PDB file of C-alpha atoms in Angstrom:
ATOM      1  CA  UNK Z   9     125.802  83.829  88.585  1.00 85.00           C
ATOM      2  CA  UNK Z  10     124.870  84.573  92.135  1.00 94.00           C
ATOM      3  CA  UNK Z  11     121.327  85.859  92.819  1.00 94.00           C
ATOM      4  CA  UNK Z  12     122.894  89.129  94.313  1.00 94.00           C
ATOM      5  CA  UNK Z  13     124.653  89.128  91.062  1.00 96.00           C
ATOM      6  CA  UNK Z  14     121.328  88.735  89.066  1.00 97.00           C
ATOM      7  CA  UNK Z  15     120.131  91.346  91.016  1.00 98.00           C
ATOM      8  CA  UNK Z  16     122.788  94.555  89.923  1.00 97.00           C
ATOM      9  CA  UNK Z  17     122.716  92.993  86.341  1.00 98.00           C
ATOM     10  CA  UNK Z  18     118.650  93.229  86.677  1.00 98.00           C
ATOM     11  CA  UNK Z  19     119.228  96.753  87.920  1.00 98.00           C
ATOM     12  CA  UNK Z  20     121.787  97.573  85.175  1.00 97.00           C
ATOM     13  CA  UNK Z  21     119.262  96.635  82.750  1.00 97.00           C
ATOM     14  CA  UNK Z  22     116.571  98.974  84.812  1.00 97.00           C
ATOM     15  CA  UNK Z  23     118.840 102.293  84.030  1.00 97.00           C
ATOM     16  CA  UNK Z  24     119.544 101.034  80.261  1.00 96.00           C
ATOM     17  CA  UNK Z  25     115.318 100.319  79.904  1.00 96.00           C
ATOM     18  CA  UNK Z  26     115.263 104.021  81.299  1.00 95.00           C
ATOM     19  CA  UNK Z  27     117.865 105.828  79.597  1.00 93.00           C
ATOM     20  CA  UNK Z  28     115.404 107.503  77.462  1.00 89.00           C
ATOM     21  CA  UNK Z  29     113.675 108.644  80.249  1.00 89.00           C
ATOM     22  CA  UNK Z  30     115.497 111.850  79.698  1.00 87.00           C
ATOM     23  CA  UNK Z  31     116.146 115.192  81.496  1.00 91.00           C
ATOM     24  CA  UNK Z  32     113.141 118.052  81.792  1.00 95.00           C
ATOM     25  CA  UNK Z  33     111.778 121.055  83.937  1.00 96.00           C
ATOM     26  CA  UNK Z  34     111.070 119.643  86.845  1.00 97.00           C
ATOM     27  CA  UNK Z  35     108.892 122.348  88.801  1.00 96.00           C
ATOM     28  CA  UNK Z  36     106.727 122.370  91.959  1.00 95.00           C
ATOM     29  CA  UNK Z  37     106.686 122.802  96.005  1.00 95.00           C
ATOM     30  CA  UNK Z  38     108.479 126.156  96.556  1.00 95.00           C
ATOM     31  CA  UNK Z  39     107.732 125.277 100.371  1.00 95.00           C
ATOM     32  CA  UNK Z  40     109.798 122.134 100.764  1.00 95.00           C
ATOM     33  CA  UNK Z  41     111.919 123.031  97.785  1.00 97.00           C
ATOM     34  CA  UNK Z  42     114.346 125.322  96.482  1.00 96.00           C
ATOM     35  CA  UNK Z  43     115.564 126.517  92.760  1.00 96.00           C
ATOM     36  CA  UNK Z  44     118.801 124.876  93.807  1.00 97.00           C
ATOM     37  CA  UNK Z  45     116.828 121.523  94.110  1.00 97.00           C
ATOM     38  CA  UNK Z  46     114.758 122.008  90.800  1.00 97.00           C
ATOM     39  CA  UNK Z  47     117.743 122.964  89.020  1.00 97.00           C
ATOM     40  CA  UNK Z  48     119.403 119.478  90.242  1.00 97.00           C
ATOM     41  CA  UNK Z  49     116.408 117.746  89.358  1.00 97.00           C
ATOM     42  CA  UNK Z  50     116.259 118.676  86.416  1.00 96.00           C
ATOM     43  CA  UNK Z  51     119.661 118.000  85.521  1.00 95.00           C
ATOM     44  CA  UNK Z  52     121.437 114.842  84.397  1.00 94.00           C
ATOM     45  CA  UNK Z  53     119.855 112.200  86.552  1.00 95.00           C
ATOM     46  CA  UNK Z  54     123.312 110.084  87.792  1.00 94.00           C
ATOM     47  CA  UNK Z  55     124.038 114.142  89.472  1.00 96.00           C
ATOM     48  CA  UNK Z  56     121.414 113.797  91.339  1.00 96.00           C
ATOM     49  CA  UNK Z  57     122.287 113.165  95.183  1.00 96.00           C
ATOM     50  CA  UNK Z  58     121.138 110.375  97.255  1.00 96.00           C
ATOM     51  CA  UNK Z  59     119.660 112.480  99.785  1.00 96.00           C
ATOM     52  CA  UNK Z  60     117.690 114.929  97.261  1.00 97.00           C
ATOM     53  CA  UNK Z  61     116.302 111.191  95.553  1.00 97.00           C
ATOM     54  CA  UNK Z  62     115.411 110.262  98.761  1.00 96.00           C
ATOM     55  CA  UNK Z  63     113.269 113.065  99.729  1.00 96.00           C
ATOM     56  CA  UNK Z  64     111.584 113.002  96.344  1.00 96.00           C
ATOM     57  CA  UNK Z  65     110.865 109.440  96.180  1.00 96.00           C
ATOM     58  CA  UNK Z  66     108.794 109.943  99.782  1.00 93.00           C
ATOM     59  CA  UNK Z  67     107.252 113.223  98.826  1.00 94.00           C
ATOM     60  CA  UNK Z  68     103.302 113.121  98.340  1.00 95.00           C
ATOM     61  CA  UNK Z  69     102.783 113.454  94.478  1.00 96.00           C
ATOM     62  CA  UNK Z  70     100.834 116.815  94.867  1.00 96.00           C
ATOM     63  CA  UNK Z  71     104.606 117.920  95.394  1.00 96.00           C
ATOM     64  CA  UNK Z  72     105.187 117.867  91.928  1.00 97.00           C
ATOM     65  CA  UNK Z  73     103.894 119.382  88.511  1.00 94.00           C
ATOM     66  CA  UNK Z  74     104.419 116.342  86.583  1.00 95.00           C
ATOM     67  CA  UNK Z  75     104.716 113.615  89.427  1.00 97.00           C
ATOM     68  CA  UNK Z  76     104.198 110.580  87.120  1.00 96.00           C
ATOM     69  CA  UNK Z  77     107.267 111.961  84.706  1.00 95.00           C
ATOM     70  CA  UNK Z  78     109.118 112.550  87.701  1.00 96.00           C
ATOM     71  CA  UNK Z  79     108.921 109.828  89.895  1.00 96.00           C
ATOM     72  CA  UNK Z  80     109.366 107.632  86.346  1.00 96.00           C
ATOM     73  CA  UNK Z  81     112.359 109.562  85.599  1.00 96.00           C
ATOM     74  CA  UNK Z  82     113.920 108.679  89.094  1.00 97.00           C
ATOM     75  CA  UNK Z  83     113.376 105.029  89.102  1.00 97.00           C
ATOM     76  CA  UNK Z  84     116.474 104.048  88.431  1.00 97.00           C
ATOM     77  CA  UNK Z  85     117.945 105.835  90.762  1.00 97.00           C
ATOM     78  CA  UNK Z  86     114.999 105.215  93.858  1.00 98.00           C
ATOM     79  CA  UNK Z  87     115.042 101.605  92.936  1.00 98.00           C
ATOM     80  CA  UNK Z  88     118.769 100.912  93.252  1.00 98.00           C
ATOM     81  CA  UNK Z  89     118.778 102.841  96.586  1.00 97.00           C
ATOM     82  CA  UNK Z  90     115.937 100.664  97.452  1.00 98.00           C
ATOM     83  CA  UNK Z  91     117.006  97.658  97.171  1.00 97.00           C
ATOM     84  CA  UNK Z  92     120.599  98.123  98.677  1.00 96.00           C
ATOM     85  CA  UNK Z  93     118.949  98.945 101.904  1.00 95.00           C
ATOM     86  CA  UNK Z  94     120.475 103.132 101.256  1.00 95.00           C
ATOM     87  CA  UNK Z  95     116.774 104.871 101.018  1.00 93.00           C
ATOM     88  CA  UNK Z  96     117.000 105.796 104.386  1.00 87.00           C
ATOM     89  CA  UNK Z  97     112.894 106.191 104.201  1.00 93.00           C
ATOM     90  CA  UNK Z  98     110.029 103.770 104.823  1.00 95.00           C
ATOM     91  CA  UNK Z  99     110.538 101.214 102.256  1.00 96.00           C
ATOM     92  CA  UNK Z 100     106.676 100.438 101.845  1.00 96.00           C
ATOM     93  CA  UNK Z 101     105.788 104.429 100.481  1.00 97.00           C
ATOM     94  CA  UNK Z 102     107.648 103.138  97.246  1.00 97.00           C
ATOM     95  CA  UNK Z 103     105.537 100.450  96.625  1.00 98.00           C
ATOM     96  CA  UNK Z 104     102.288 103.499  97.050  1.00 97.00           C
ATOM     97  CA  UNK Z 105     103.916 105.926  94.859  1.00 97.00           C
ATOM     98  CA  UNK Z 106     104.668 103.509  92.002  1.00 97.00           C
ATOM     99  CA  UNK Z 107     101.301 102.761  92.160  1.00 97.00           C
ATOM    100  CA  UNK Z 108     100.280 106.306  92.058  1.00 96.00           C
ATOM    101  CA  UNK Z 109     103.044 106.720  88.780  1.00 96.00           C
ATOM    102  CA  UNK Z 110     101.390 104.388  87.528  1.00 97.00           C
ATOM    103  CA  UNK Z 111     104.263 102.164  86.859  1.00 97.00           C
ATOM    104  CA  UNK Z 112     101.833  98.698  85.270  1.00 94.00           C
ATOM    105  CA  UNK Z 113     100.548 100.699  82.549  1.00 95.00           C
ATOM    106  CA  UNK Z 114     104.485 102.469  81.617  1.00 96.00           C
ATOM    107  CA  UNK Z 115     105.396 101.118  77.962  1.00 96.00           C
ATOM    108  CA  UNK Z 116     106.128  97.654  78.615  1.00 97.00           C
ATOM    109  CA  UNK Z 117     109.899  97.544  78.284  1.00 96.00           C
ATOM    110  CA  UNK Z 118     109.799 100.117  81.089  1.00 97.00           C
ATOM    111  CA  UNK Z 119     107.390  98.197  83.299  1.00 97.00           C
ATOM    112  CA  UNK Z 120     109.142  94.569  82.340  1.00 97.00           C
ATOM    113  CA  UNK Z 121     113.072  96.032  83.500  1.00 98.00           C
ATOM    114  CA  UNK Z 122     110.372  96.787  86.679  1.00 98.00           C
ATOM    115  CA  UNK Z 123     108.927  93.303  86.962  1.00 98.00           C
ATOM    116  CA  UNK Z 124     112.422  91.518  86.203  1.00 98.00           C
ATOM    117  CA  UNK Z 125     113.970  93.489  89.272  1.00 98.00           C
ATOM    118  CA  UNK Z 126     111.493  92.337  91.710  1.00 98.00           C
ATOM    119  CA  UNK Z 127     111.999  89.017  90.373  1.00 98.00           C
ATOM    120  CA  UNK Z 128     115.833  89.114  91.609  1.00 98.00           C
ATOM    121  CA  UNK Z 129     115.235  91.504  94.228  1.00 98.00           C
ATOM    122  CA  UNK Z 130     112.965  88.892  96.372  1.00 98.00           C
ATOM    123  CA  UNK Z 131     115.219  86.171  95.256  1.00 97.00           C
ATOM    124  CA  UNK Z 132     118.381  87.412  96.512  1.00 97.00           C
ATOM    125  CA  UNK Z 133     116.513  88.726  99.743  1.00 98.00           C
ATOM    126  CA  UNK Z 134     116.126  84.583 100.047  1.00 98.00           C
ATOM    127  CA  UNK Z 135     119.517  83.469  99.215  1.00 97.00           C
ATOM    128  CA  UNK Z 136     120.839  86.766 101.615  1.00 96.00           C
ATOM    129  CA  UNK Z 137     120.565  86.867 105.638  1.00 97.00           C
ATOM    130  CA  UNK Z 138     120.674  89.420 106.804  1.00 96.00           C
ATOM    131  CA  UNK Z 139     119.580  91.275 104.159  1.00 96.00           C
ATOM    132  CA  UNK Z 140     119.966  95.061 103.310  1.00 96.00           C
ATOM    133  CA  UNK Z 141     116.178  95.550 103.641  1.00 97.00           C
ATOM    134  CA  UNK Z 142     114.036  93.389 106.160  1.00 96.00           C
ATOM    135  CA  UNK Z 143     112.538  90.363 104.644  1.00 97.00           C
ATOM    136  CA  UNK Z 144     108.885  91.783 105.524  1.00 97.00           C
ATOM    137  CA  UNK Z 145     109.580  95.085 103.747  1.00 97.00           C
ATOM    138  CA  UNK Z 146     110.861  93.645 100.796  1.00 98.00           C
ATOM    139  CA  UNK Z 147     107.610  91.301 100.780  1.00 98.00           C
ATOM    140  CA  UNK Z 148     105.163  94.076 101.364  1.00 98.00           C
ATOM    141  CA  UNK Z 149     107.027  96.576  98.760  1.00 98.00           C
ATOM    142  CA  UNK Z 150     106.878  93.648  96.013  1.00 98.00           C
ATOM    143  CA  UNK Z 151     103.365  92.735  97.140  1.00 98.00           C
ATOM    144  CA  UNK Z 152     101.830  96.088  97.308  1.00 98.00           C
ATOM    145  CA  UNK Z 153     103.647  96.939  94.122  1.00 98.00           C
ATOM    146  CA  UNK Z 154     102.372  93.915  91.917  1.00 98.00           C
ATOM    147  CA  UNK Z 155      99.065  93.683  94.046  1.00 98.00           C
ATOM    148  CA  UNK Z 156      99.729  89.830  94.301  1.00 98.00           C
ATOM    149  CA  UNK Z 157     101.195  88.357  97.611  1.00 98.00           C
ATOM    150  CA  UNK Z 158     101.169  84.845  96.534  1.00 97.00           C
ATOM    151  CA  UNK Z 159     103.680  83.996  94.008  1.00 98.00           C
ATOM    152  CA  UNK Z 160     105.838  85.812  96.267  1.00 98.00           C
ATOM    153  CA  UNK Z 161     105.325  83.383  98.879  1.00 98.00           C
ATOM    154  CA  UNK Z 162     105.438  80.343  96.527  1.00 98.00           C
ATOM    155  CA  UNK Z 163     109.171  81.274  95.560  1.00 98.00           C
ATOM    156  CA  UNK Z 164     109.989  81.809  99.639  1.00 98.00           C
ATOM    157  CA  UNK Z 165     107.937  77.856  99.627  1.00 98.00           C
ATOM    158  CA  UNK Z 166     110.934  76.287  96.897  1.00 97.00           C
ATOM    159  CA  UNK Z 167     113.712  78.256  98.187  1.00 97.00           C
ATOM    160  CA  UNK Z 168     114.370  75.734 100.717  1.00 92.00           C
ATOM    161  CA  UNK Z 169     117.775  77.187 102.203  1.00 92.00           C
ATOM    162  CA  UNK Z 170     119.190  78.190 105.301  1.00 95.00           C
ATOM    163  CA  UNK Z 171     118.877  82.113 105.059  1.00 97.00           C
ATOM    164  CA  UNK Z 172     115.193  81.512 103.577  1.00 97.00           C
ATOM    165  CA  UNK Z 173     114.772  79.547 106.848  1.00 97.00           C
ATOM    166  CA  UNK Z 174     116.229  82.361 108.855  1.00 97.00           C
ATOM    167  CA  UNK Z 175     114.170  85.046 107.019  1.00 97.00           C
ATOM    168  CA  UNK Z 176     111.052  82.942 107.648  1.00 97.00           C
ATOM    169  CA  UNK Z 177     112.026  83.306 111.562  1.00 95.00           C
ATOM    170  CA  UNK Z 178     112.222  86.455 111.427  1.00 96.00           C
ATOM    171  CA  UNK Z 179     108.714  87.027 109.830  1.00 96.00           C
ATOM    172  CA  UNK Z 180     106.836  84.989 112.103  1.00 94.00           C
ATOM    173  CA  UNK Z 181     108.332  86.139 115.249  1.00 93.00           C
ATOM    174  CA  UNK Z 182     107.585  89.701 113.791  1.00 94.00           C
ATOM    175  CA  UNK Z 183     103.821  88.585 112.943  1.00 92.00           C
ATOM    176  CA  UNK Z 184     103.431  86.739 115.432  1.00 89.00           C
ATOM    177  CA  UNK Z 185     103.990  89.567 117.905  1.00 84.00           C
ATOM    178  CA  UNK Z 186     100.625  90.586 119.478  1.00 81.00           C
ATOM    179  CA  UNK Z 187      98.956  88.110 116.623  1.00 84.00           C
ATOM    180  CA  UNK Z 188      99.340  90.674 114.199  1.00 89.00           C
ATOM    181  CA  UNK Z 189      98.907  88.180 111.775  1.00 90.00           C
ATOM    182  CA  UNK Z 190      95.362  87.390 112.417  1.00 90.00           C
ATOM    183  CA  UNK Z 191      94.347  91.174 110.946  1.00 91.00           C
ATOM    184  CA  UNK Z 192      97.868  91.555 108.855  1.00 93.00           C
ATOM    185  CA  UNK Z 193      97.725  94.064 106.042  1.00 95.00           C
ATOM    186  CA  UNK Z 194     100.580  95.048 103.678  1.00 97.00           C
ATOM    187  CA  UNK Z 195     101.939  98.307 102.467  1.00 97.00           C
ATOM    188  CA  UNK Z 196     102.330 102.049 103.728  1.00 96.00           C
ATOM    189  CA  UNK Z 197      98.203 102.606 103.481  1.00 96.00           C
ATOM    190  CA  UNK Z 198      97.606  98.921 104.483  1.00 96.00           C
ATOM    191  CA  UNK Z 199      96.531  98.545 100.791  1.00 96.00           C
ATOM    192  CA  UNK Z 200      96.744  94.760 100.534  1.00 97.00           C
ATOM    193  CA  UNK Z 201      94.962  92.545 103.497  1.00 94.00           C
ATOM    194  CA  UNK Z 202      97.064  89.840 103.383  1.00 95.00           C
ATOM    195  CA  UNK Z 203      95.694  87.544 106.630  1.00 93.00           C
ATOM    196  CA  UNK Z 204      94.363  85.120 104.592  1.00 92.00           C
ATOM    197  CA  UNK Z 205      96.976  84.291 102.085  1.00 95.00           C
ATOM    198  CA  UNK Z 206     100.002  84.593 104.526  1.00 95.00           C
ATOM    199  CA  UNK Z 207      98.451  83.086 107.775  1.00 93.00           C
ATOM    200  CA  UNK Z 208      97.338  79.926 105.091  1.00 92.00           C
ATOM    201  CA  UNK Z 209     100.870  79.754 104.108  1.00 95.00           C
ATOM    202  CA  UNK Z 210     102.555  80.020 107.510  1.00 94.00           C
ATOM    203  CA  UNK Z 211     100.290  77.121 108.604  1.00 92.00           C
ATOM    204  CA  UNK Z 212     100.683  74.600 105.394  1.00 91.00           C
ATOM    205  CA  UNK Z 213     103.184  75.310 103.009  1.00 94.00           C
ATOM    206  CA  UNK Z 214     106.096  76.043 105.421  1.00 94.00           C
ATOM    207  CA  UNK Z 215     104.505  75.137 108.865  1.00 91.00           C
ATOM    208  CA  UNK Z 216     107.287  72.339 109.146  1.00 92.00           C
ATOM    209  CA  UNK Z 217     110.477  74.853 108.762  1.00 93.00           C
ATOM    210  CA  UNK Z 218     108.668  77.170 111.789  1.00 89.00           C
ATOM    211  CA  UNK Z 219     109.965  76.302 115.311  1.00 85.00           C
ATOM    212  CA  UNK Z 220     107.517  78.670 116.716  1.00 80.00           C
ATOM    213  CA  UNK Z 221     104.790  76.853 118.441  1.00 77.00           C
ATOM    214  CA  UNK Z 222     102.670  79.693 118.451  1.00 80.00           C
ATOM    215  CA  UNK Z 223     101.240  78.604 115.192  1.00 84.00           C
ATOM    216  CA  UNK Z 224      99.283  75.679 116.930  1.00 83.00           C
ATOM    217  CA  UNK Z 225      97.287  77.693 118.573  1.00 81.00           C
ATOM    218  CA  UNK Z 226      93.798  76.386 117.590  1.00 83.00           C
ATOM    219  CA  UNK Z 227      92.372  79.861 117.169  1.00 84.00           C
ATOM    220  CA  UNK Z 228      94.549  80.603 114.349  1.00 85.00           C
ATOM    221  CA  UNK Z 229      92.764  78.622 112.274  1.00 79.00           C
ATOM    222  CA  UNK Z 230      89.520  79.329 113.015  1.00 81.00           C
ATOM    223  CA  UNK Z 231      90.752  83.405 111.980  1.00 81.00           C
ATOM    224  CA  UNK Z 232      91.920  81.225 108.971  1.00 78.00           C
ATOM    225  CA  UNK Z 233      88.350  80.318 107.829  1.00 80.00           C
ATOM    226  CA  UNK Z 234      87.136  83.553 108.163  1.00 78.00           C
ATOM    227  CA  UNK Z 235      89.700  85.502 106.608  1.00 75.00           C
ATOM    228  CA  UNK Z 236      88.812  83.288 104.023  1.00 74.00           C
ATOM    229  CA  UNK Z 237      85.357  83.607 103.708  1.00 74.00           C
ATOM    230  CA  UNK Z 238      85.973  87.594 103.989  1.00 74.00           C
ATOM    231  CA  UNK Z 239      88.409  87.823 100.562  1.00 69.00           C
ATOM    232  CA  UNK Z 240      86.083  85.241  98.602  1.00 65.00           C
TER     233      UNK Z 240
END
């Protein structure tokens, strides 16, 4: 099986983990909001169109009566737009509202259907280039979302192919831009500082599949150290 067929079979298994996620009242901003929309959102959830589960999925939770029953309810549907590349929003606010669902502490079958579609999601991002979503907002939605950048990166490290190698071009000529890198943070909010951990990576684990000479720059790895010494 391919990894983008892992992938749909991981997010088959997201809508059967959340089948019993069912239906309710969904009430709340009047403002950006109509009964029209309410009454859809509170219908069937496969009825539910793209661009109304787009606009929900970005919406701040105060929105929303119940946001964490909402946005739980729609994560079949958010996810599988995600992850295709058809959100049509900033990828990184998912990662922010999950976290604000609280998504970790769902009943584990719930969060584990979660965990298993990152899983294929950053692996077929890997085996995939181009991709549907940019390789850095894949990394920074998975990253943000688990809180945890480095497994991440030690999958990227063993999948030693040519559209990882292209992906990994990508990234550093976007980090690399300006040095963003030496003060790189993750995420809508810049929740997760991610210098140290990615800048280490860049100039160890992978350094020899990076063309870009910009990574000898001695200065880099003096920012290195004291990234370092800043997240111990």
């Amino acid at each position: 099986m391919s990894c983008s067929e892992q992938l749909m079979t991981a997010l088959d298994a997201l809508d059967h983990a959340f089948a019993s996620e069912g239906s309710f009242l969904v009430t709340g901003c009047t403002y950006c909001y109509g009964d029209r929309d309410f009454a859809e959102l509170s219908g069937p959830l496969h009825l539910i169109g793209d661009d109304l589960v787009s606009s929900v999925a970005a919406k701040t939770p105060d929105h929303w009566e119940d946001f964490p029953r909402l946005y739980r309810h729609l994560v079949p549907r958010i996810i599988r737009l995600l992850v295709t590349g058809r959100l049509h929003i900033d990828e990184e606010l998912i990662a922010s509202r999950l976290i604000h669902a609280g998504w970790a502490t769902w009943d584990l079958p719930l969060a584990e259907a979660l965990q298993d579609v990152w899983s294929a999601w950053w692996q077929s991002t890997l085996h995939t280039h181009p991709s549907p979503v940019p390789v850095r907002d894949s990394l920074s939605v998975i990253t943000v979302a688990t809180n945890s950048l480095r497994p991440w990166l030690n999958v990227w490290t063993a999948t030693n192919t040519p559209a990882a190698d292209a992906h990994l071009a990508d990234l550093v000529d976007d980090v690399m831009f300006e040095f963003e890198i030496t003060d790189l943070r993750l995420g809508f909010y810049d929740e997760y500082d991610a210098t140290a951990e990615l800048l280490g990576w860049l100039l160890t684990d992978v350094r020899d599949r990076v063309i870009d000479t910009c990574l000898d720059a001695p200065f880099l790895y003096e920012r290195l150290q004291a990234a370092a010494q800043r997240s111990s």
